[in-house]
Structures are given as C-alpha cells and as structure tokens.
Amino acid sequence: MKGGKAHQTCPFHNRRSVLTSLVITNDPVSNSLSVKGCFELQERCLQNPLENLELTYGNLLEEDVKCLSQFPSLGYLKHLNLSYVLLFRISLEPLGALLEKIAASLETLVLEGCQIHYSQLSAVLPGLSHCSQLTTFYFGRNCMSIDALKDLLRHTRGLSKLSLETYPAPEESLNSLVRVIWEIFTPLRAELMCTLREVRQPKRIFIGPTPCPSCG
C-alpha cells in the first residue's frame, strides 16, 4: 500500500500494514484538519514509521500541532508537507519541537502558504537549522520582514544539501494590495542573496512572489 488518505478519519484496516505515507486533507464543511484521531488509529495499525506526511489546506489547532511531535511513528519523517495549513494564529513551538525530532531524517519541508508571521519564526529556527539532510524547502507565501528573512537564511548555514528553496518577498516591498513594488523589491532581494552567500552557496533559489502557473 503506497499511501493513505484521511478526511477527518483514517480508513486504515485493523491489520498491520507497511504504510509509510499518510495524507490528511481538510474537511470541506468545517475547513479543519483532524489530526489526533488519525494518528492514534495509525499508531495501533502500523508497524513501520511514516516517511511522508501531508497535512494540506485547512486549519490546525495548537493541540493538533503538539500531537505531531508526540507520536513515535513520526520520528523518522523524510517528507513533511503543511502547505496552505494556516498557522498564523497558533504557537509554532510544537512545530519547532517536531523539526528537532526529525532533523536527522527530514529531506523535504513544505511550509508554503501557511501565512506564518515573522513574529512566530524564532520558534522554528533552531529545529530547522539542525535539518542537515534537507534538500527541498518551500517557504513562499508567508508574511516576512527583510530582517526576519535574513535571520532565516542565516539559520540555513548548516543545510549544505539544500538544492531547491523558495522564500516570499519581504513585506517592505509589498503595497497595500500585497503586490510587489519592484523598484523596492529588487535591491532587497540582492541584500538577501548577499546574506545567504555569506553563510553558504545556494543552488536553486527563488525569492519573491509566487510565479503564475501559466506563464511563470
């Protein structure tokens, strides 16, 4: 069985399996993700640790984020996708704790569109800085100041395996409609690249607004 999907409850069988991937998407009615019940059931049913976890499009309660770092089967995650899970209203200390726990195995981290505010960033930076196996990091569509982005980039000093990374345009370069003011953004992007090159040499990196899927 390649993967499992869950919409509020997980359709696992009562026998053990070799499931290594779990996808939980939001309930279209409540726009929320039910995490704790899924993992309690998963712990009873599965023998092998999960390698891939996707929680996408919805809201998480703080207690749900806390539970992520408490389940033994999540201790060896290679791929963690939280894209478009809105995190701006909760503490990110539990997410930081999870990153610390899986730092030795994590290869892909997707925090795209989580609307993380720069005031929350310090909670996840220590854990992120220890993810030495990380090759892919998506962090676009979050609310970051230029100083917060510089701090984030400095904390990637030890992530020498990063081959693809994306970051949002700093808020100082956005107008009231959250559109980029290019004459402000261009020198700020150059500052960020300079900051990054002081700690490591990037491979593929994108800083700025999310490109149009049609024209790029």
PDB file of C-alpha atoms in Angstrom:
ATOM      1  CA  MET A   1       0.000   0.000   0.000  1.00  0.00           C
ATOM      2  CA  LYS A   2       1.678   3.187  -1.173  1.00  0.00           C
ATOM      3  CA  GLY A   3      -0.174   5.803   0.837  1.00  0.00           C
ATOM      4  CA  GLY A   4      -3.186   6.553   2.954  1.00  0.00           C
ATOM      5  CA  LYS A   5      -5.686   9.381   2.742  1.00  0.00           C
ATOM      6  CA  ALA A   6      -7.809  10.760   5.518  1.00  0.00           C
ATOM      7  CA  HIS A   7     -10.774  13.109   5.619  1.00  0.00           C
ATOM      8  CA  GLN A   8     -11.344  13.566   9.349  1.00  0.00           C
ATOM      9  CA  THR A   9     -10.946   9.819   9.962  1.00  0.00           C
ATOM     10  CA  CYS A  10      -8.367   7.403   8.590  1.00  0.00           C
ATOM     11  CA  PRO A  11      -9.584   4.390   6.570  1.00  0.00           C
ATOM     12  CA  PHE A  12      -6.940   2.025   7.945  1.00  0.00           C
ATOM     13  CA  HIS A  13      -7.648  -1.682   8.263  1.00  0.00           C
ATOM     14  CA  ASN A  14      -7.340  -3.408  11.625  1.00  0.00           C
ATOM     15  CA  ARG A  15      -4.359  -5.439  10.414  1.00  0.00           C
ATOM     16  CA  ARG A  16      -0.770  -4.251  10.327  1.00  0.00           C
ATOM     17  CA  SER A  17       0.484  -2.844   7.027  1.00  0.00           C
ATOM     18  CA  VAL A  18       3.620  -1.361   5.536  1.00  0.00           C
ATOM     19  CA  LEU A  19       2.053   2.070   5.077  1.00  0.00           C
ATOM     20  CA  THR A  20       4.796   4.699   5.024  1.00  0.00           C
ATOM     21  CA  SER A  21       2.813   7.680   3.719  1.00  0.00           C
ATOM     22  CA  LEU A  22      -0.192   9.489   5.167  1.00  0.00           C
ATOM     23  CA  VAL A  23      -2.183  12.274   3.536  1.00  0.00           C
ATOM     24  CA  ILE A  24      -4.752  14.223   5.537  1.00  0.00           C
ATOM     25  CA  THR A  25      -6.801  16.843   3.711  1.00  0.00           C
ATOM     26  CA  ASN A  26      -9.320  19.271   5.099  1.00  0.00           C
ATOM     27  CA  ASP A  27     -12.992  18.663   5.703  1.00  0.00           C
ATOM     28  CA  PRO A  28     -14.694  20.909   3.099  1.00  0.00           C
ATOM     29  CA  VAL A  29     -17.507  21.713   5.532  1.00  0.00           C
ATOM     30  CA  SER A  30     -15.548  22.693   8.645  1.00  0.00           C
ATOM     31  CA  ASN A  31     -12.323  23.652   6.806  1.00  0.00           C
ATOM     32  CA  SER A  32     -10.383  21.939   9.567  1.00  0.00           C
ATOM     33  CA  LEU A  33      -7.982  19.044   9.808  1.00  0.00           C
ATOM     34  CA  SER A  34      -8.483  16.251  12.346  1.00  0.00           C
ATOM     35  CA  VAL A  35      -5.043  15.025  13.319  1.00  0.00           C
ATOM     36  CA  LYS A  36      -5.054  13.420  16.734  1.00  0.00           C
ATOM     37  CA  GLY A  37      -7.612  10.731  15.983  1.00  0.00           C
ATOM     38  CA  CYS A  38      -5.845   9.790  12.770  1.00  0.00           C
ATOM     39  CA  PHE A  39      -2.527   9.255  14.492  1.00  0.00           C
ATOM     40  CA  GLU A  40      -3.998   7.395  17.434  1.00  0.00           C
ATOM     41  CA  LEU A  41      -5.504   4.948  14.945  1.00  0.00           C
ATOM     42  CA  GLN A  42      -2.327   4.889  12.865  1.00  0.00           C
ATOM     43  CA  GLU A  43      -0.217   4.011  15.909  1.00  0.00           C
ATOM     44  CA  ARG A  44      -2.403   0.967  16.562  1.00  0.00           C
ATOM     45  CA  CYS A  45      -2.442  -0.217  12.947  1.00  0.00           C
ATOM     46  CA  LEU A  46       1.008   0.382  11.548  1.00  0.00           C
ATOM     47  CA  GLN A  47       4.297  -1.296  12.180  1.00  0.00           C
ATOM     48  CA  ASN A  48       6.690   0.899  10.197  1.00  0.00           C
ATOM     49  CA  PRO A  49       7.418   4.606  10.853  1.00  0.00           C
ATOM     50  CA  LEU A  50       5.926   7.100   8.428  1.00  0.00           C
ATOM     51  CA  GLU A  51       8.269   8.596   5.844  1.00  0.00           C
ATOM     52  CA  ASN A  52       5.810  11.045   4.270  1.00  0.00           C
ATOM     53  CA  LEU A  53       3.201  13.220   5.989  1.00  0.00           C
ATOM     54  CA  GLU A  54       0.966  15.672   4.169  1.00  0.00           C
ATOM     55  CA  LEU A  55      -1.478  17.929   6.007  1.00  0.00           C
ATOM     56  CA  THR A  56      -2.784  20.441   3.495  1.00  0.00           C
ATOM     57  CA  TYR A  57      -5.376  23.187   3.045  1.00  0.00           C
ATOM     58  CA  GLY A  58      -7.145  23.900   6.301  1.00  0.00           C
ATOM     59  CA  ASN A  59      -6.687  24.960   9.901  1.00  0.00           C
ATOM     60  CA  LEU A  60      -4.876  23.219  12.722  1.00  0.00           C
ATOM     61  CA  LEU A  61      -5.478  23.723  16.407  1.00  0.00           C
ATOM     62  CA  GLU A  62      -2.427  24.170  18.590  1.00  0.00           C
ATOM     63  CA  GLU A  63      -3.160  20.846  20.299  1.00  0.00           C
ATOM     64  CA  ASP A  64      -3.062  19.176  16.879  1.00  0.00           C
ATOM     65  CA  VAL A  65       0.388  20.585  16.163  1.00  0.00           C
ATOM     66  CA  LYS A  66       1.550  19.438  19.605  1.00  0.00           C
ATOM     67  CA  CYS A  67       0.434  15.883  18.914  1.00  0.00           C
ATOM     68  CA  LEU A  68       2.657  15.709  15.823  1.00  0.00           C
ATOM     69  CA  SER A  69       5.832  15.627  17.918  1.00  0.00           C
ATOM     70  CA  GLN A  70       4.429  13.064  20.349  1.00  0.00           C
ATOM     71  CA  PHE A  71       3.780  10.067  18.103  1.00  0.00           C
ATOM     72  CA  PRO A  72       6.727   7.654  17.772  1.00  0.00           C
ATOM     73  CA  SER A  73       5.892   6.789  14.154  1.00  0.00           C
ATOM     74  CA  LEU A  74       6.683  10.364  13.078  1.00  0.00           C
ATOM     75  CA  GLY A  75      10.248  10.263  14.371  1.00  0.00           C
ATOM     76  CA  TYR A  76      11.772   9.331  11.005  1.00  0.00           C
ATOM     77  CA  LEU A  77       9.857  11.519   8.575  1.00  0.00           C
ATOM     78  CA  LYS A  78      11.612  12.277   5.299  1.00  0.00           C
ATOM     79  CA  HIS A  79       8.930  14.495   3.777  1.00  0.00           C
ATOM     80  CA  LEU A  80       6.675  16.929   5.664  1.00  0.00           C
ATOM     81  CA  ASN A  81       4.122  18.976   3.715  1.00  0.00           C
ATOM     82  CA  LEU A  82       1.981  21.530   5.566  1.00  0.00           C
ATOM     83  CA  SER A  83       1.178  23.651   2.523  1.00  0.00           C
ATOM     84  CA  TYR A  84      -1.709  26.068   2.970  1.00  0.00           C
ATOM     85  CA  VAL A  85      -2.378  24.983   6.541  1.00  0.00           C
ATOM     86  CA  LEU A  86      -2.999  28.315   8.260  1.00  0.00           C
ATOM     87  CA  LEU A  87      -0.584  28.626  11.184  1.00  0.00           C
ATOM     88  CA  PHE A  88      -0.588  32.351  11.928  1.00  0.00           C
ATOM     89  CA  ARG A  89      -2.930  32.094  14.918  1.00  0.00           C
ATOM     90  CA  ILE A  90      -1.072  29.466  16.934  1.00  0.00           C
ATOM     91  CA  SER A  91       2.273  28.990  18.625  1.00  0.00           C
ATOM     92  CA  LEU A  92       4.845  27.283  16.436  1.00  0.00           C
ATOM     93  CA  GLU A  93       6.872  25.893  19.323  1.00  0.00           C
ATOM     94  CA  PRO A  94       5.341  22.399  18.775  1.00  0.00           C
ATOM     95  CA  LEU A  95       6.355  22.558  15.107  1.00  0.00           C
ATOM     96  CA  GLY A  96       9.848  23.532  16.208  1.00  0.00           C
ATOM     97  CA  ALA A  97       9.889  20.521  18.531  1.00  0.00           C
ATOM     98  CA  LEU A  98       8.839  18.249  15.660  1.00  0.00           C
ATOM     99  CA  LEU A  99      11.618  19.600  13.450  1.00  0.00           C
ATOM    100  CA  GLU A 100      14.120  18.898  16.218  1.00  0.00           C
ATOM    101  CA  LYS A 101      12.796  15.353  16.456  1.00  0.00           C
ATOM    102  CA  ILE A 102      13.031  14.596  12.735  1.00  0.00           C
ATOM    103  CA  ALA A 103      16.114  16.700  11.975  1.00  0.00           C
ATOM    104  CA  ALA A 104      18.292  13.676  11.184  1.00  0.00           C
ATOM    105  CA  SER A 105      15.919  12.283   8.526  1.00  0.00           C
ATOM    106  CA  LEU A 106      13.942  15.196   7.021  1.00  0.00           C
ATOM    107  CA  GLU A 107      14.634  15.792   3.321  1.00  0.00           C
ATOM    108  CA  THR A 108      11.638  17.874   2.194  1.00  0.00           C
ATOM    109  CA  LEU A 109       9.855  20.600   4.162  1.00  0.00           C
ATOM    110  CA  VAL A 110       6.907  22.452   2.622  1.00  0.00           C
ATOM    111  CA  LEU A 111       5.553  25.426   4.572  1.00  0.00           C
ATOM    112  CA  GLU A 112       4.161  27.202   1.513  1.00  0.00           C
ATOM    113  CA  GLY A 113       1.155  29.445   2.091  1.00  0.00           C
ATOM    114  CA  CYS A 114       0.919  28.852   5.842  1.00  0.00           C
ATOM    115  CA  GLN A 115       0.726  32.628   6.461  1.00  0.00           C
ATOM    116  CA  ILE A 116       3.422  32.345   9.087  1.00  0.00           C
ATOM    117  CA  HIS A 117       4.190  35.772  10.576  1.00  0.00           C
ATOM    118  CA  TYR A 118       7.744  36.864  11.195  1.00  0.00           C
ATOM    119  CA  SER A 119       6.988  37.167  14.917  1.00  0.00           C
ATOM    120  CA  GLN A 120       6.488  33.367  15.005  1.00  0.00           C
ATOM    121  CA  LEU A 121       9.675  32.483  13.168  1.00  0.00           C
ATOM    122  CA  SER A 122      12.031  32.188  16.135  1.00  0.00           C
ATOM    123  CA  ALA A 123      10.123  29.130  17.378  1.00  0.00           C
ATOM    124  CA  VAL A 124      11.097  27.010  14.363  1.00  0.00           C
ATOM    125  CA  LEU A 125      14.590  28.292  13.521  1.00  0.00           C
ATOM    126  CA  PRO A 126      16.565  26.093  15.962  1.00  0.00           C
ATOM    127  CA  GLY A 127      14.868  22.929  14.708  1.00  0.00           C
ATOM    128  CA  LEU A 128      15.216  23.967  11.072  1.00  0.00           C
ATOM    129  CA  SER A 129      18.924  24.701  11.466  1.00  0.00           C
ATOM    130  CA  HIS A 130      19.526  21.070  12.539  1.00  0.00           C
ATOM    131  CA  CYS A 131      17.844  19.507   9.476  1.00  0.00           C
ATOM    132  CA  SER A 132      21.145  18.555   7.878  1.00  0.00           C
ATOM    133  CA  GLN A 133      19.579  16.189   5.304  1.00  0.00           C
ATOM    134  CA  LEU A 134      17.160  18.791   3.944  1.00  0.00           C
ATOM    135  CA  THR A 135      17.264  19.101   0.154  1.00  0.00           C
ATOM    136  CA  THR A 136      13.999  20.964  -0.544  1.00  0.00           C
ATOM    137  CA  PHE A 137      12.467  23.843   1.422  1.00  0.00           C
ATOM    138  CA  TYR A 138       9.373  25.743   0.293  1.00  0.00           C
ATOM    139  CA  PHE A 139       8.573  28.820   2.383  1.00  0.00           C
ATOM    140  CA  GLY A 140       6.765  31.133  -0.040  1.00  0.00           C
ATOM    141  CA  ARG A 141       3.527  32.984   0.725  1.00  0.00           C
ATOM    142  CA  ASN A 142       4.379  33.785   4.327  1.00  0.00           C
ATOM    143  CA  CYS A 143       4.483  37.215   5.955  1.00  0.00           C
ATOM    144  CA  MET A 144       8.155  38.030   6.475  1.00  0.00           C
ATOM    145  CA  SER A 145      10.094  41.243   7.036  1.00  0.00           C
ATOM    146  CA  ILE A 146      13.512  41.701   5.475  1.00  0.00           C
ATOM    147  CA  ASP A 147      15.194  41.222   8.873  1.00  0.00           C
ATOM    148  CA  ALA A 148      13.233  38.022   9.542  1.00  0.00           C
ATOM    149  CA  LEU A 149      14.198  36.604   6.153  1.00  0.00           C
ATOM    150  CA  LYS A 150      17.862  37.415   6.772  1.00  0.00           C
ATOM    151  CA  ASP A 151      17.657  35.637  10.126  1.00  0.00           C
ATOM    152  CA  LEU A 152      16.005  32.650   8.447  1.00  0.00           C
ATOM    153  CA  LEU A 153      18.701  32.460   5.768  1.00  0.00           C
ATOM    154  CA  ARG A 154      21.472  32.642   8.362  1.00  0.00           C
ATOM    155  CA  HIS A 155      19.917  29.676  10.163  1.00  0.00           C
ATOM    156  CA  THR A 156      20.306  27.599   6.999  1.00  0.00           C
ATOM    157  CA  ARG A 157      24.089  27.811   7.321  1.00  0.00           C
ATOM    158  CA  GLY A 158      24.470  24.095   8.032  1.00  0.00           C
ATOM    159  CA  LEU A 159      21.988  22.922   5.392  1.00  0.00           C
ATOM    160  CA  SER A 160      24.589  22.140   2.740  1.00  0.00           C
ATOM    161  CA  LYS A 161      22.357  19.633   0.916  1.00  0.00           C
ATOM    162  CA  LEU A 162      19.671  22.188   0.079  1.00  0.00           C
ATOM    163  CA  SER A 163      19.205  22.120  -3.684  1.00  0.00           C
ATOM    164  CA  LEU A 164      15.838  23.905  -4.006  1.00  0.00           C
ATOM    165  CA  GLU A 165      14.467  26.639  -1.766  1.00  0.00           C
ATOM    166  CA  THR A 166      11.767  29.318  -2.073  1.00  0.00           C
ATOM    167  CA  TYR A 167      11.081  32.393   0.058  1.00  0.00           C
ATOM    168  CA  PRO A 168       8.498  35.191  -0.038  1.00  0.00           C
ATOM    169  CA  ALA A 169       9.135  38.781  -0.980  1.00  0.00           C
ATOM    170  CA  PRO A 170       9.790  40.838   2.178  1.00  0.00           C
ATOM    171  CA  GLU A 171       6.776  42.770   3.374  1.00  0.00           C
ATOM    172  CA  GLU A 172       8.637  46.067   2.949  1.00  0.00           C
ATOM    173  CA  SER A 173       8.424  45.530  -0.841  1.00  0.00           C
ATOM    174  CA  LEU A 174       4.646  44.961  -0.947  1.00  0.00           C
ATOM    175  CA  ASN A 175       1.922  47.545  -1.462  1.00  0.00           C
ATOM    176  CA  SER A 176      -1.481  47.655   0.232  1.00  0.00           C
ATOM    177  CA  LEU A 177      -2.787  45.060  -2.241  1.00  0.00           C
ATOM    178  CA  VAL A 178       0.098  42.722  -1.336  1.00  0.00           C
ATOM    179  CA  ARG A 179       1.650  43.197  -4.763  1.00  0.00           C
ATOM    180  CA  VAL A 180       5.366  43.623  -5.269  1.00  0.00           C
ATOM    181  CA  ILE A 181       6.806  47.083  -5.778  1.00  0.00           C
ATOM    182  CA  TRP A 182       9.678  46.025  -7.997  1.00  0.00           C
ATOM    183  CA  GLU A 183      11.895  49.060  -7.526  1.00  0.00           C
ATOM    184  CA  ILE A 184      11.875  48.344  -3.786  1.00  0.00           C
ATOM    185  CA  PHE A 185      11.968  44.582  -4.062  1.00  0.00           C
ATOM    186  CA  THR A 186      14.953  44.285  -6.404  1.00  0.00           C
ATOM    187  CA  PRO A 187      17.576  45.781  -4.035  1.00  0.00           C
ATOM    188  CA  LEU A 188      16.066  43.915  -1.070  1.00  0.00           C
ATOM    189  CA  ARG A 189      16.372  40.636  -2.939  1.00  0.00           C
ATOM    190  CA  ALA A 190      20.016  41.468  -3.641  1.00  0.00           C
ATOM    191  CA  GLU A 191      20.512  42.043   0.111  1.00  0.00           C
ATOM    192  CA  LEU A 192      19.004  38.653   0.882  1.00  0.00           C
ATOM    193  CA  MET A 193      21.207  36.897  -1.650  1.00  0.00           C
ATOM    194  CA  CYS A 194      24.249  38.613  -0.184  1.00  0.00           C
ATOM    195  CA  THR A 195      23.228  37.461   3.297  1.00  0.00           C
ATOM    196  CA  LEU A 196      22.798  33.899   2.083  1.00  0.00           C
ATOM    197  CA  ARG A 197      26.131  33.804   0.255  1.00  0.00           C
ATOM    198  CA  GLU A 198      27.857  34.845   3.448  1.00  0.00           C
ATOM    199  CA  VAL A 199      26.865  31.518   5.030  1.00  0.00           C
ATOM    200  CA  ARG A 200      26.656  29.097   2.062  1.00  0.00           C
ATOM    201  CA  GLN A 201      26.361  28.906  -1.711  1.00  0.00           C
ATOM    202  CA  PRO A 202      22.749  28.314  -2.867  1.00  0.00           C
ATOM    203  CA  LYS A 203      21.927  26.027  -5.775  1.00  0.00           C
ATOM    204  CA  ARG A 204      18.363  26.711  -6.939  1.00  0.00           C
ATOM    205  CA  ILE A 205      16.600  29.505  -5.064  1.00  0.00           C
ATOM    206  CA  PHE A 206      13.533  31.655  -5.688  1.00  0.00           C
ATOM    207  CA  ILE A 207      12.800  34.789  -3.653  1.00  0.00           C
ATOM    208  CA  GLY A 208       9.699  36.745  -4.484  1.00  0.00           C
ATOM    209  CA  PRO A 209       6.010  36.451  -5.324  1.00  0.00           C
ATOM    210  CA  THR A 210       4.692  33.091  -6.392  1.00  0.00           C
ATOM    211  CA  PRO A 211       5.025  32.872 -10.186  1.00  0.00           C
ATOM    212  CA  CYS A 212       1.998  32.469 -12.418  1.00  0.00           C
ATOM    213  CA  PRO A 213       1.481  28.726 -13.142  1.00  0.00           C
ATOM    214  CA  SER A 214       0.695  29.542 -16.794  1.00  0.00           C
ATOM    215  CA  CYS A 215       3.449  31.922 -17.832  1.00  0.00           C
ATOM    216  CA  GLY A 216       5.963  31.629 -14.989  1.00  0.00           C
TER     217      GLY A 216
END
